[in-house]
PDB file of C-alpha atoms and ligand atoms in Angstrom:
ATOM      1  CA  UNK N  12     -11.696 -50.221  61.636  1.00  0.00           C
ATOM      2  CA  UNK N  13     -13.600 -48.541  58.814  1.00  0.00           C
ATOM      3  CA  UNK N  14     -13.424 -44.726  58.840  1.00  0.00           C
ATOM      4  CA  UNK N  15     -16.574 -42.841  57.938  1.00  0.00           C
ATOM      5  CA  UNK N  16     -15.797 -39.961  55.592  1.00  0.00           C
ATOM      6  CA  UNK N  17     -18.051 -36.963  55.977  1.00  0.00           C
ATOM      7  CA  UNK N  18     -18.919 -35.296  52.696  1.00  0.00           C
ATOM      8  CA  UNK N  19     -20.332 -31.783  52.614  1.00  0.00           C
ATOM      9  CA  UNK N  20     -24.130 -31.793  52.462  1.00  0.00           C
ATOM     10  CA  UNK N  21     -24.400 -35.524  53.172  1.00  0.00           C
ATOM     11  CA  UNK N  22     -26.320 -35.036  56.425  1.00  0.00           C
ATOM     12  CA  UNK N  23     -28.631 -32.541  54.727  1.00  0.00           C
ATOM     13  CA  UNK N  24     -29.342 -35.001  51.895  1.00  0.00           C
ATOM     14  CA  UNK N  25     -30.135 -37.718  54.427  1.00  0.00           C
ATOM     15  CA  UNK N  26     -32.491 -35.559  56.479  1.00  0.00           C
ATOM     16  CA  UNK N  27     -34.066 -33.340  53.821  1.00  0.00           C
ATOM     17  CA  UNK N  28     -33.710 -35.396  50.634  1.00  0.00           C
ATOM     18  CA  UNK N  29     -31.874 -34.383  47.453  1.00  0.00           C
ATOM     19  CA  UNK N  30     -34.204 -31.521  46.547  1.00  0.00           C
ATOM     20  CA  UNK N  31     -34.158 -30.076  50.066  1.00  0.00           C
ATOM     21  CA  UNK N  32     -30.368 -30.139  50.065  1.00  0.00           C
ATOM     22  CA  UNK N  33     -29.975 -28.563  46.620  1.00  0.00           C
ATOM     23  CA  UNK N  34     -33.048 -26.406  46.087  1.00  0.00           C
ATOM     24  CA  UNK N  35     -31.417 -22.979  46.023  1.00  0.00           C
ATOM     25  CA  UNK N  36     -28.494 -24.224  43.964  1.00  0.00           C
ATOM     26  CA  UNK N  37     -30.862 -25.613  41.316  1.00  0.00           C
ATOM     27  CA  UNK N  38     -32.978 -22.440  41.287  1.00  0.00           C
ATOM     28  CA  UNK N  39     -29.851 -20.310  40.862  1.00  0.00           C
ATOM     29  CA  UNK N  40     -28.656 -22.411  37.938  1.00  0.00           C
ATOM     30  CA  UNK N  41     -32.100 -22.148  36.347  1.00  0.00           C
ATOM     31  CA  UNK N  42     -31.910 -18.367  36.767  1.00  0.00           C
ATOM     32  CA  UNK N  43     -28.351 -18.068  35.394  1.00  0.00           C
ATOM     33  CA  UNK N  44     -28.954 -20.351  32.382  1.00  0.00           C
ATOM     34  CA  UNK N  45     -32.347 -18.785  31.628  1.00  0.00           C
ATOM     35  CA  UNK N  46     -30.807 -15.318  31.487  1.00  0.00           C
ATOM     36  CA  UNK N  47     -28.055 -16.601  29.181  1.00  0.00           C
ATOM     37  CA  UNK N  48     -30.675 -18.387  27.045  1.00  0.00           C
ATOM     38  CA  UNK N  49     -32.754 -15.203  26.726  1.00  0.00           C
ATOM     39  CA  UNK N  50     -29.720 -13.356  25.341  1.00  0.00           C
ATOM     40  CA  UNK N  51     -28.822 -16.195  22.974  1.00  0.00           C
ATOM     41  CA  UNK N  52     -32.377 -16.996  21.768  1.00  0.00           C
ATOM     42  CA  UNK N  53     -32.539 -13.924  19.510  1.00  0.00           C
ATOM     43  CA  UNK N  54     -29.287 -14.339  17.561  1.00  0.00           C
ATOM     44  CA  UNK N  55     -29.533 -18.166  17.483  1.00  0.00           C
ATOM     45  CA  UNK N  56     -33.263 -18.790  16.866  1.00  0.00           C
ATOM     46  CA  UNK N  57     -34.739 -15.391  16.033  1.00  0.00           C
ATOM     47  CA  UNK N  58     -36.728 -15.233  19.309  1.00  0.00           C
ATOM     48  CA  UNK N  59     -36.166 -11.638  20.309  1.00  0.00           C
ATOM     49  CA  UNK N  60     -37.745 -11.501  23.761  1.00  0.00           C
ATOM     50  CA  UNK N  61     -34.583  -9.793  24.913  1.00  0.00           C
ATOM     51  CA  UNK N  62     -32.143  -7.863  22.756  1.00  0.00           C
ATOM     52  CA  UNK N  63     -28.655  -7.052  23.938  1.00  0.00           C
ATOM     53  CA  UNK N  64     -26.403  -8.420  26.637  1.00  0.00           C
ATOM     54  CA  UNK N  65     -25.564  -7.998  30.318  1.00  0.00           C
ATOM     55  CA  UNK N  66     -24.231  -4.471  29.681  1.00  0.00           C
ATOM     56  CA  UNK N  67     -27.414  -3.194  28.059  1.00  0.00           C
ATOM     57  CA  UNK N  68     -30.620  -4.986  27.092  1.00  0.00           C
ATOM     58  CA  UNK N  69     -34.128  -4.219  25.939  1.00  0.00           C
ATOM     59  CA  UNK N  70     -36.866  -6.662  27.008  1.00  0.00           C
ATOM     60  CA  UNK N  71     -39.965  -6.965  24.785  1.00  0.00           C
ATOM     61  CA  UNK N  72     -38.751  -3.859  22.952  1.00  0.00           C
ATOM     62  CA  UNK N  73     -39.865  -1.877  25.996  1.00  0.00           C
ATOM     63  CA  UNK N  74     -37.949  -2.350  29.248  1.00  0.00           C
ATOM     64  CA  UNK N  75     -34.306  -1.281  29.192  1.00  0.00           C
ATOM     65  CA  UNK N  76     -31.850  -2.687  31.718  1.00  0.00           C
ATOM     66  CA  UNK N  77     -28.273  -1.446  31.936  1.00  0.00           C
ATOM     67  CA  UNK N  78     -25.197  -2.293  33.969  1.00  0.00           C
ATOM     68  CA  UNK N  79     -24.546   0.480  36.524  1.00  0.00           C
ATOM     69  CA  UNK N  80     -20.815  -0.252  36.706  1.00  0.00           C
ATOM     70  CA  UNK N  81     -20.484   0.178  32.942  1.00  0.00           C
ATOM     71  CA  UNK N  82     -22.478   3.404  33.218  1.00  0.00           C
ATOM     72  CA  UNK N  83     -20.237   4.690  36.010  1.00  0.00           C
ATOM     73  CA  UNK N  84     -17.120   3.995  33.951  1.00  0.00           C
ATOM     74  CA  UNK N  85     -18.783   5.552  30.938  1.00  0.00           C
ATOM     75  CA  UNK N  86     -19.557   8.751  32.871  1.00  0.00           C
ATOM     76  CA  UNK N  87     -15.994   8.884  34.188  1.00  0.00           C
ATOM     77  CA  UNK N  88     -14.792   8.455  30.621  1.00  0.00           C
ATOM     78  CA  UNK N  89     -16.915  11.541  29.809  1.00  0.00           C
ATOM     79  CA  UNK N  90     -19.396   9.731  27.545  1.00  0.00           C
ATOM     80  CA  UNK N  91     -22.930  11.142  27.525  1.00  0.00           C
ATOM     81  CA  UNK N  92     -25.488   8.406  28.302  1.00  0.00           C
ATOM     82  CA  UNK N  93     -28.664   7.953  26.259  1.00  0.00           C
ATOM     83  CA  UNK N  94     -32.096   8.262  27.852  1.00  0.00           C
ATOM     84  CA  UNK N  95     -32.808   4.510  27.726  1.00  0.00           C
ATOM     85  CA  UNK N  96     -29.477   3.719  29.355  1.00  0.00           C
ATOM     86  CA  UNK N  97     -30.294   6.091  32.221  1.00  0.00           C
ATOM     87  CA  UNK N  98     -33.701   4.430  32.715  1.00  0.00           C
ATOM     88  CA  UNK N  99     -32.117   0.959  32.493  1.00  0.00           C
ATOM     89  CA  UNK N 100     -29.442   1.781  35.040  1.00  0.00           C
ATOM     90  CA  UNK N 101     -32.000   3.329  37.403  1.00  0.00           C
ATOM     91  CA  UNK N 102     -34.117   0.157  37.353  1.00  0.00           C
ATOM     92  CA  UNK N 103     -31.107  -2.064  38.040  1.00  0.00           C
ATOM     93  CA  UNK N 104     -29.785   0.267  40.749  1.00  0.00           C
ATOM     94  CA  UNK N 105     -33.134   0.359  42.513  1.00  0.00           C
ATOM     95  CA  UNK N 106     -33.453  -3.414  42.487  1.00  0.00           C
ATOM     96  CA  UNK N 107     -30.014  -4.221  43.893  1.00  0.00           C
ATOM     97  CA  UNK N 108     -29.882  -1.300  46.324  1.00  0.00           C
ATOM     98  CA  UNK N 109     -33.320  -1.879  47.802  1.00  0.00           C
ATOM     99  CA  UNK N 110     -33.926  -5.595  47.365  1.00  0.00           C
ATOM    100  CA  UNK N 111     -31.276  -7.944  46.035  1.00  0.00           C
ATOM    101  CA  UNK N 112     -27.961  -6.758  47.478  1.00  0.00           C
ATOM    102  CA  UNK N 113     -25.138  -8.738  45.938  1.00  0.00           C
ATOM    103  CA  UNK N 114     -27.464 -11.333  44.418  1.00  0.00           C
ATOM    104  CA  UNK N 115     -26.238 -10.447  40.904  1.00  0.00           C
ATOM    105  CA  UNK N 116     -23.195 -12.626  41.644  1.00  0.00           C
ATOM    106  CA  UNK N 117     -25.148 -15.732  42.624  1.00  0.00           C
ATOM    107  CA  UNK N 118     -28.255 -15.448  40.462  1.00  0.00           C
ATOM    108  CA  UNK N 119     -27.176 -13.724  37.247  1.00  0.00           C
ATOM    109  CA  UNK N 120     -23.416 -13.785  36.698  1.00  0.00           C
ATOM    110  CA  UNK N 121     -22.316 -16.573  34.304  1.00  0.00           C
ATOM    111  CA  UNK N 122     -18.774 -16.628  35.714  1.00  0.00           C
ATOM    112  CA  UNK N 123     -20.235 -17.764  39.029  1.00  0.00           C
ATOM    113  CA  UNK N 124     -21.124 -21.081  37.355  1.00  0.00           C
ATOM    114  CA  UNK N 125     -17.448 -21.538  36.472  1.00  0.00           C
ATOM    115  CA  UNK N 126     -16.131 -20.615  39.916  1.00  0.00           C
ATOM    116  CA  UNK N 127     -18.774 -22.703  41.713  1.00  0.00           C
ATOM    117  CA  UNK N 128     -17.633 -25.681  39.597  1.00  0.00           C
ATOM    118  CA  UNK N 129     -14.001 -25.038  40.559  1.00  0.00           C
ATOM    119  CA  UNK N 130     -14.985 -24.842  44.212  1.00  0.00           C
ATOM    120  CA  UNK N 131     -17.029 -28.066  44.078  1.00  0.00           C
ATOM    121  CA  UNK N 132     -14.186 -29.876  42.305  1.00  0.00           C
ATOM    122  CA  UNK N 133     -11.729 -28.543  44.870  1.00  0.00           C
ATOM    123  CA  UNK N 134     -13.810 -30.121  47.624  1.00  0.00           C
ATOM    124  CA  UNK N 135     -14.167 -33.347  45.658  1.00  0.00           C
ATOM    125  CA  UNK N 136     -10.414 -33.620  45.081  1.00  0.00           C
ATOM    126  CA  UNK N 137      -9.810 -32.541  48.680  1.00  0.00           C
ATOM    127  CA  UNK N 138      -7.457 -29.765  47.630  1.00  0.00           C
ATOM    128  CA  UNK N 139      -6.654 -27.684  50.696  1.00  0.00           C
ATOM    129  CA  UNK N 140      -4.536 -24.682  51.494  1.00  0.00           C
ATOM    130  CA  UNK N 141      -2.974 -22.684  48.699  1.00  0.00           C
ATOM    131  CA  UNK N 142      -2.535 -18.978  48.192  1.00  0.00           C
ATOM    132  CA  UNK N 143      -4.088 -16.200  50.201  1.00  0.00           C
ATOM    133  CA  UNK N 144      -4.710 -12.512  49.689  1.00  0.00           C
ATOM    134  CA  UNK N 145      -6.853  -9.875  51.393  1.00  0.00           C
ATOM    135  CA  UNK N 146     -10.515  -9.944  50.362  1.00  0.00           C
ATOM    136  CA  UNK N 147     -10.243  -6.161  50.111  1.00  0.00           C
ATOM    137  CA  UNK N 148      -8.120  -6.581  46.966  1.00  0.00           C
ATOM    138  CA  UNK N 149     -11.291  -6.482  44.850  1.00  0.00           C
ATOM    139  CA  UNK N 150     -12.123  -2.979  46.115  1.00  0.00           C
ATOM    140  CA  UNK N 151      -8.670  -1.757  45.061  1.00  0.00           C
ATOM    141  CA  UNK N 152      -9.213  -3.306  41.626  1.00  0.00           C
ATOM    142  CA  UNK N 153     -12.615  -1.602  41.462  1.00  0.00           C
ATOM    143  CA  UNK N 154     -10.969   1.740  42.253  1.00  0.00           C
ATOM    144  CA  UNK N 155      -8.315   1.023  39.642  1.00  0.00           C
ATOM    145  CA  UNK N 156     -10.780   0.369  36.812  1.00  0.00           C
ATOM    146  CA  UNK N 157     -12.628   3.588  37.655  1.00  0.00           C
ATOM    147  CA  UNK N 158      -9.377   5.564  37.622  1.00  0.00           C
ATOM    148  CA  UNK N 159      -8.478   3.893  34.313  1.00  0.00           C
ATOM    149  CA  UNK N 160     -11.805   4.943  32.771  1.00  0.00           C
ATOM    150  CA  UNK N 161     -11.335   8.532  33.958  1.00  0.00           C
ATOM    151  CA  UNK N 162      -7.732   8.778  32.833  1.00  0.00           C
ATOM    152  CA  UNK N 163      -8.007   7.054  29.439  1.00  0.00           C
ATOM    153  CA  UNK N 164     -11.485   8.272  28.421  1.00  0.00           C
ATOM    154  CA  UNK N 165     -12.539   4.716  27.573  1.00  0.00           C
ATOM    155  CA  UNK N 166     -14.038   1.748  29.394  1.00  0.00           C
ATOM    156  CA  UNK N 167     -10.844  -0.273  29.449  1.00  0.00           C
ATOM    157  CA  UNK N 168     -12.140  -2.875  31.917  1.00  0.00           C
ATOM    158  CA  UNK N 169     -14.810  -4.062  29.484  1.00  0.00           C
ATOM    159  CA  UNK N 170     -12.085  -5.369  27.154  1.00  0.00           C
ATOM    160  CA  UNK N 171     -11.197  -8.040  29.705  1.00  0.00           C
ATOM    161  CA  UNK N 172     -14.225  -8.235  32.009  1.00  0.00           C
ATOM    162  CA  UNK N 173     -15.025 -11.983  32.080  1.00  0.00           C
ATOM    163  CA  UNK N 174     -18.590 -11.295  33.261  1.00  0.00           C
ATOM    164  CA  UNK N 175     -19.576  -9.631  29.984  1.00  0.00           C
ATOM    165  CA  UNK N 176     -16.998 -11.481  27.922  1.00  0.00           C
ATOM    166  CA  UNK N 177     -18.527 -14.911  28.579  1.00  0.00           C
ATOM    167  CA  UNK N 178     -22.060 -14.250  27.181  1.00  0.00           C
ATOM    168  CA  UNK N 179     -20.606 -12.052  24.405  1.00  0.00           C
ATOM    169  CA  UNK N 180     -18.182 -14.821  23.543  1.00  0.00           C
ATOM    170  CA  UNK N 181     -20.950 -17.435  23.331  1.00  0.00           C
ATOM    171  CA  UNK N 182     -22.558 -15.218  20.677  1.00  0.00           C
ATOM    172  CA  UNK N 183     -19.608 -14.039  18.650  1.00  0.00           C
ATOM    173  CA  UNK N 184     -16.933 -16.589  19.541  1.00  0.00           C
ATOM    174  CA  UNK N 185     -14.725 -16.542  22.583  1.00  0.00           C
ATOM    175  CA  UNK N 186     -11.334 -16.497  20.876  1.00  0.00           C
ATOM    176  CA  UNK N 187      -8.698 -15.914  23.537  1.00  0.00           C
ATOM    177  CA  UNK N 188     -11.520 -15.301  26.031  1.00  0.00           C
ATOM    178  CA  UNK N 189     -11.564 -19.039  26.796  1.00  0.00           C
ATOM    179  CA  UNK N 190      -8.034 -18.681  28.109  1.00  0.00           C
ATOM    180  CA  UNK N 191      -9.192 -16.086  30.617  1.00  0.00           C
ATOM    181  CA  UNK N 192     -12.166 -18.213  31.753  1.00  0.00           C
ATOM    182  CA  UNK N 193      -9.925 -21.300  31.947  1.00  0.00           C
ATOM    183  CA  UNK N 194      -7.349 -19.315  33.925  1.00  0.00           C
ATOM    184  CA  UNK N 195     -10.004 -18.242  36.456  1.00  0.00           C
ATOM    185  CA  UNK N 196     -11.210 -21.846  36.782  1.00  0.00           C
ATOM    186  CA  UNK N 197      -7.719 -23.314  37.206  1.00  0.00           C
ATOM    187  CA  UNK N 198      -6.610 -20.580  39.604  1.00  0.00           C
ATOM    188  CA  UNK N 199      -9.682 -21.161  41.791  1.00  0.00           C
ATOM    189  CA  UNK N 200      -9.198 -24.921  41.597  1.00  0.00           C
ATOM    190  CA  UNK N 201      -5.487 -25.337  42.198  1.00  0.00           C
ATOM    191  CA  UNK N 202      -4.048 -22.093  43.527  1.00  0.00           C
ATOM    192  CA  UNK N 203      -6.524 -20.387  45.820  1.00  0.00           C
ATOM    193  CA  UNK N 204      -9.998 -21.146  47.131  1.00  0.00           C
ATOM    194  CA  UNK N 205     -12.618 -18.747  45.710  1.00  0.00           C
ATOM    195  CA  UNK N 206      -9.870 -16.470  44.414  1.00  0.00           C
ATOM    196  CA  UNK N 207     -11.825 -14.721  41.677  1.00  0.00           C
ATOM    197  CA  UNK N 208     -15.314 -14.065  43.083  1.00  0.00           C
ATOM    198  CA  UNK N 209     -14.354 -13.487  46.703  1.00  0.00           C
ATOM    199  CA  UNK N 210     -11.019 -11.706  46.358  1.00  0.00           C
ATOM    200  CA  UNK N 211     -10.477 -10.211  42.918  1.00  0.00           C
ATOM    201  CA  UNK N 212     -13.636  -9.485  40.949  1.00  0.00           C
ATOM    202  CA  UNK N 213     -14.433  -5.739  40.912  1.00  0.00           C
ATOM    203  CA  UNK N 214     -17.971  -6.439  39.659  1.00  0.00           C
ATOM    204  CA  UNK N 215     -18.737  -8.344  42.871  1.00  0.00           C
ATOM    205  CA  UNK N 216     -17.102  -5.562  44.892  1.00  0.00           C
ATOM    206  CA  UNK N 217     -19.326  -3.046  43.119  1.00  0.00           C
ATOM    207  CA  UNK N 218     -22.538  -4.971  43.853  1.00  0.00           C
ATOM    208  CA  UNK N 219     -21.460  -5.461  47.482  1.00  0.00           C
ATOM    209  CA  UNK N 220     -21.097  -1.702  47.814  1.00  0.00           C
ATOM    210  CA  UNK N 221     -24.373  -1.075  46.030  1.00  0.00           C
ATOM    211  CA  UNK N 222     -26.390  -3.557  48.073  1.00  0.00           C
ATOM    212  CA  UNK N 223     -25.074  -2.613  51.494  1.00  0.00           C
ATOM    213  CA  UNK N 224     -28.538  -1.696  52.796  1.00  0.00           C
ATOM    214  CA  UNK N 225     -30.673  -4.085  50.734  1.00  0.00           C
ATOM    215  CA  UNK N 226     -33.689  -5.850  52.172  1.00  0.00           C
ATOM    216  CA  UNK N 227     -33.338  -9.543  51.327  1.00  0.00           C
ATOM    217  CA  UNK N 228     -30.974 -11.335  53.703  1.00  0.00           C
ATOM    218  CA  UNK N 229     -30.152 -14.818  54.886  1.00  0.00           C
ATOM    219  CA  UNK N 230     -30.429 -15.298  58.647  1.00  0.00           C
ATOM    220  CA  UNK N 231     -29.342 -18.019  61.080  1.00  0.00           C
ATOM    221  CA  UNK N 232     -32.865 -18.134  62.501  1.00  0.00           C
ATOM    222  CA  UNK N 233     -32.357 -21.439  64.330  1.00  0.00           C
ATOM    223  CA  UNK N 234     -28.723 -20.979  65.332  1.00  0.00           C
ATOM    224  CA  UNK N 235     -29.232 -22.786  68.637  1.00  0.00           C
ATOM    225  CA  UNK N 236     -29.762 -25.999  66.604  1.00  0.00           C
ATOM    226  CA  UNK N 237     -26.283 -25.818  65.010  1.00  0.00           C
ATOM    227  CA  UNK N 238     -24.211 -28.978  65.558  1.00  0.00           C
ATOM    228  CA  UNK N 239     -20.943 -27.452  64.296  1.00  0.00           C
ATOM    229  CA  UNK N 240     -20.683 -29.696  61.253  1.00  0.00           C
ATOM    230  CA  UNK N 241     -19.154 -26.734  59.343  1.00  0.00           C
ATOM    231  CA  UNK N 242     -20.845 -27.649  56.060  1.00  0.00           C
ATOM    232  CA  UNK N 243     -22.133 -24.098  55.613  1.00  0.00           C
ATOM    233  CA  UNK N 244     -18.570 -22.776  55.931  1.00  0.00           C
ATOM    234  CA  UNK N 245     -17.373 -25.302  53.357  1.00  0.00           C
ATOM    235  CA  UNK N 246     -19.819 -24.182  50.666  1.00  0.00           C
ATOM    236  CA  UNK N 247     -20.109 -20.455  51.362  1.00  0.00           C
ATOM    237  CA  UNK N 248     -18.080 -18.355  48.910  1.00  0.00           C
ATOM    238  CA  UNK N 249     -17.722 -15.711  51.631  1.00  0.00           C
ATOM    239  CA  UNK N 250     -17.443 -17.843  54.738  1.00  0.00           C
ATOM    240  CA  UNK N 251     -16.348 -14.915  56.909  1.00  0.00           C
ATOM    241  CA  UNK N 252     -19.916 -13.538  56.735  1.00  0.00           C
ATOM    242  CA  UNK N 253     -21.435 -16.518  58.553  1.00  0.00           C
ATOM    243  CA  UNK N 254     -19.428 -16.503  61.745  1.00  0.00           C
ATOM    244  CA  UNK N 255     -21.014 -13.781  63.881  1.00  0.00           C
ATOM    245  CA  UNK N 256     -24.654 -14.307  62.842  1.00  0.00           C
ATOM    246  CA  UNK N 257     -24.279 -18.034  63.589  1.00  0.00           C
ATOM    247  CA  UNK N 258     -22.124 -17.992  66.703  1.00  0.00           C
ATOM    248  CA  UNK N 259     -22.416 -14.489  68.104  1.00  0.00           C
ATOM    249  CA  UNK N 260     -25.507 -15.075  70.273  1.00  0.00           C
ATOM    250  CA  UNK N 261     -23.460 -14.763  73.450  1.00  0.00           C
ATOM    251  CA  UNK N 262     -22.374 -11.317  72.270  1.00  0.00           C
ATOM    252  CA  UNK N 263     -25.963 -10.385  71.387  1.00  0.00           C
ATOM    253  CA  UNK N 264     -25.177 -10.197  67.696  1.00  0.00           C
ATOM    254  CA  UNK N 265     -27.990 -10.380  65.170  1.00  0.00           C
ATOM    255  CA  UNK N 266     -28.597 -13.724  63.438  1.00  0.00           C
ATOM    256  CA  UNK N 267     -29.089 -11.849  60.159  1.00  0.00           C
ATOM    257  CA  UNK N 268     -26.177 -11.964  57.724  1.00  0.00           C
ATOM    258  CA  UNK N 269     -25.835  -8.244  57.175  1.00  0.00           C
ATOM    259  CA  UNK N 270     -22.453  -8.330  55.488  1.00  0.00           C
ATOM    260  CA  UNK N 271     -22.746  -6.856  51.990  1.00  0.00           C
ATOM    261  CA  UNK N 272     -20.406  -9.615  50.773  1.00  0.00           C
ATOM    262  CA  UNK N 273     -23.113 -12.297  51.163  1.00  0.00           C
ATOM    263  CA  UNK N 274     -24.292 -13.150  47.650  1.00  0.00           C
ATOM    264  CA  UNK N 275     -27.710 -14.452  48.749  1.00  0.00           C
ATOM    265  CA  UNK N 276     -26.831 -17.743  47.083  1.00  0.00           C
ATOM    266  CA  UNK N 277     -28.746 -19.715  49.716  1.00  0.00           C
ATOM    267  CA  UNK N 278     -26.237 -22.564  49.632  1.00  0.00           C
ATOM    268  CA  UNK N 279     -25.871 -22.454  53.434  1.00  0.00           C
ATOM    269  CA  UNK N 280     -29.643 -23.024  53.644  1.00  0.00           C
ATOM    270  CA  UNK N 281     -29.352 -26.057  51.370  1.00  0.00           C
ATOM    271  CA  UNK N 282     -26.496 -27.861  53.088  1.00  0.00           C
ATOM    272  CA  UNK N 283     -27.574 -27.375  56.696  1.00  0.00           C
ATOM    273  CA  UNK N 284     -29.273 -30.505  57.994  1.00  0.00           C
ATOM    274  CA  UNK N 285     -30.652 -28.540  60.951  1.00  0.00           C
ATOM    275  CA  UNK N 286     -32.338 -25.881  58.819  1.00  0.00           C
ATOM    276  CA  UNK N 287     -30.491 -23.182  60.720  1.00  0.00           C
ATOM    277  CA  UNK N 288     -30.572 -20.678  57.848  1.00  0.00           C
ATOM    278  CA  UNK N 289     -33.482 -19.162  55.943  1.00  0.00           C
ATOM    279  CA  UNK N 290     -34.116 -16.254  53.621  1.00  0.00           C
ATOM    280  CA  UNK N 291     -35.779 -13.275  55.253  1.00  0.00           C
ATOM    281  CA  UNK N 292     -35.261  -9.552  55.539  1.00  0.00           C
ATOM    282  CA  UNK N 293     -32.574  -7.426  57.122  1.00  0.00           C
ATOM    283  CA  UNK N 294     -34.974  -6.623  59.965  1.00  0.00           C
ATOM    284  CA  UNK N 295     -33.904  -9.296  62.378  1.00  0.00           C
ATOM    285  CA  UNK N 296     -35.980 -11.614  64.447  1.00  0.00           C
ATOM    286  CA  UNK N 297     -34.924 -11.298  68.090  1.00  0.00           C
ATOM    287  CA  UNK N 298     -31.467 -12.865  68.605  1.00  0.00           C
ATOM    288  CA  UNK N 299     -31.757 -16.403  69.933  1.00  0.00           C
ATOM    289  CA  UNK N 300     -29.574 -17.723  72.732  1.00  0.00           C
ATOM    290  CA  UNK N 301     -26.966 -20.251  71.712  1.00  0.00           C
ATOM    291  CA  UNK N 302     -25.155 -22.739  73.920  1.00  0.00           C
ATOM    292  CA  UNK N 303     -21.401 -22.157  73.791  1.00  0.00           C
ATOM    293  CA  UNK N 304     -19.618 -20.243  71.111  1.00  0.00           C
ATOM    294  CA  UNK N 305     -17.454 -22.761  69.375  1.00  0.00           C
ATOM    295  CA  UNK N 306     -16.200 -20.323  66.773  1.00  0.00           C
ATOM    296  CA  UNK N 307     -14.462 -21.874  63.803  1.00  0.00           C
ATOM    297  CA  UNK N 308     -11.410 -20.059  62.453  1.00  0.00           C
ATOM    298  CA  UNK N 309     -11.971 -17.164  60.019  1.00  0.00           C
TER     299      UNK N 309
HETATM  300  S1  SF4 V 418     -25.324 -23.926  60.684  1.00  0.00           S
HETATM  301 FE1  SF4 V 418     -24.291 -25.434  61.977  1.00  0.00          FE
HETATM  302  S2  SF4 V 418     -25.361 -27.358  61.556  1.00  0.00           S
HETATM  303 FE2  SF4 V 418     -25.896 -25.946  59.884  1.00  0.00          FE
HETATM  304  S3  SF4 V 418     -24.379 -26.358  58.255  1.00  0.00           S
HETATM  305 FE3  SF4 V 418     -23.569 -24.669  59.485  1.00  0.00          FE
HETATM  306  S4  SF4 V 418     -22.245 -25.643  61.048  1.00  0.00           S
HETATM  307 FE4  SF4 V 418     -23.582 -27.273  60.168  1.00  0.00          FE
HETATM  308  S1  SF4 V 419     -23.897 -16.807  53.796  1.00  0.00           S
HETATM  309 FE1  SF4 V 419     -25.162 -18.320  52.733  1.00  0.00          FE
HETATM  310  S2  SF4 V 419     -26.304 -17.101  51.245  1.00  0.00           S
HETATM  311 FE2  SF4 V 419     -24.602 -15.817  51.917  1.00  0.00          FE
HETATM  312  S3  SF4 V 419     -22.951 -16.200  50.411  1.00  0.00           S
HETATM  313 FE3  SF4 V 419     -22.657 -17.625  52.134  1.00  0.00          FE
HETATM  314  S4  SF4 V 419     -23.690 -19.528  51.510  1.00  0.00           S
HETATM  315 FE4  SF4 V 419     -24.460 -17.865  50.188  1.00  0.00          FE
END
């Protein structure tokens, strides 16, 4: 007898079409590549819409944007920030604290493209199991880089931070930086599922902390329609955040994914054939009742 192999997102593609099953993924890639292109357009083609990089940039010679984690390390290292850097950090802080939450990871960060590729290939090659470590590790690494900045008087982390190293490397040459990016890719692919973004990266940990109370959230608005296909768990980089909003109706839990670890990537919305998930705000619609609570393992 012929066995039917279920591939992740297959049902969604059949019911919603290719665009419906990949919309948020495509929009994220457009966002990530556009931001990279804006940084590269000046040095490569002389189109200076944006000057700078992910650490500090000036758009149209007017609007500064600056990385708050770099600023925090800089302050701990006892550097005095310039006026434009303070304005730039304030704008970025306001956006992620009030609106975007951890969306930097899914919509801006270039390393996310690399780790998403590793994750997709892992599913394709059906690589299962592998290493494990607490997801809290990233918060310890975050604390460590802050202590390092304070104790050494310099922003040591930026020497090896792959998030700023990747766009900088595309401009000035990656050198040994490719080894670091390749190591992240291979580690995620062969050793441990979503090791870098969901367990180790202090930048993601920082944005999670920053966006704890942010407005934009994904919610399991039609959770009663869930057929337990588990596709959303397969694609979510932080699958632990889905469980209670999706299956906690019996316990009266909110369908809104309030965990600060959700990256607002919207991939769960894409791959669900039942359109269970949707973007909304943190102010929940009334919890819907759900038959049974067939909770998948954490
Ligand atoms: S919400 Fe339910 S139906 Fe939708 S992808 Fe997740 S497990 Fe499948
Ligand atoms: S819950 Fe959905 S939006 Fe949030 S990280 Fe997971 S897949 Fe992305």
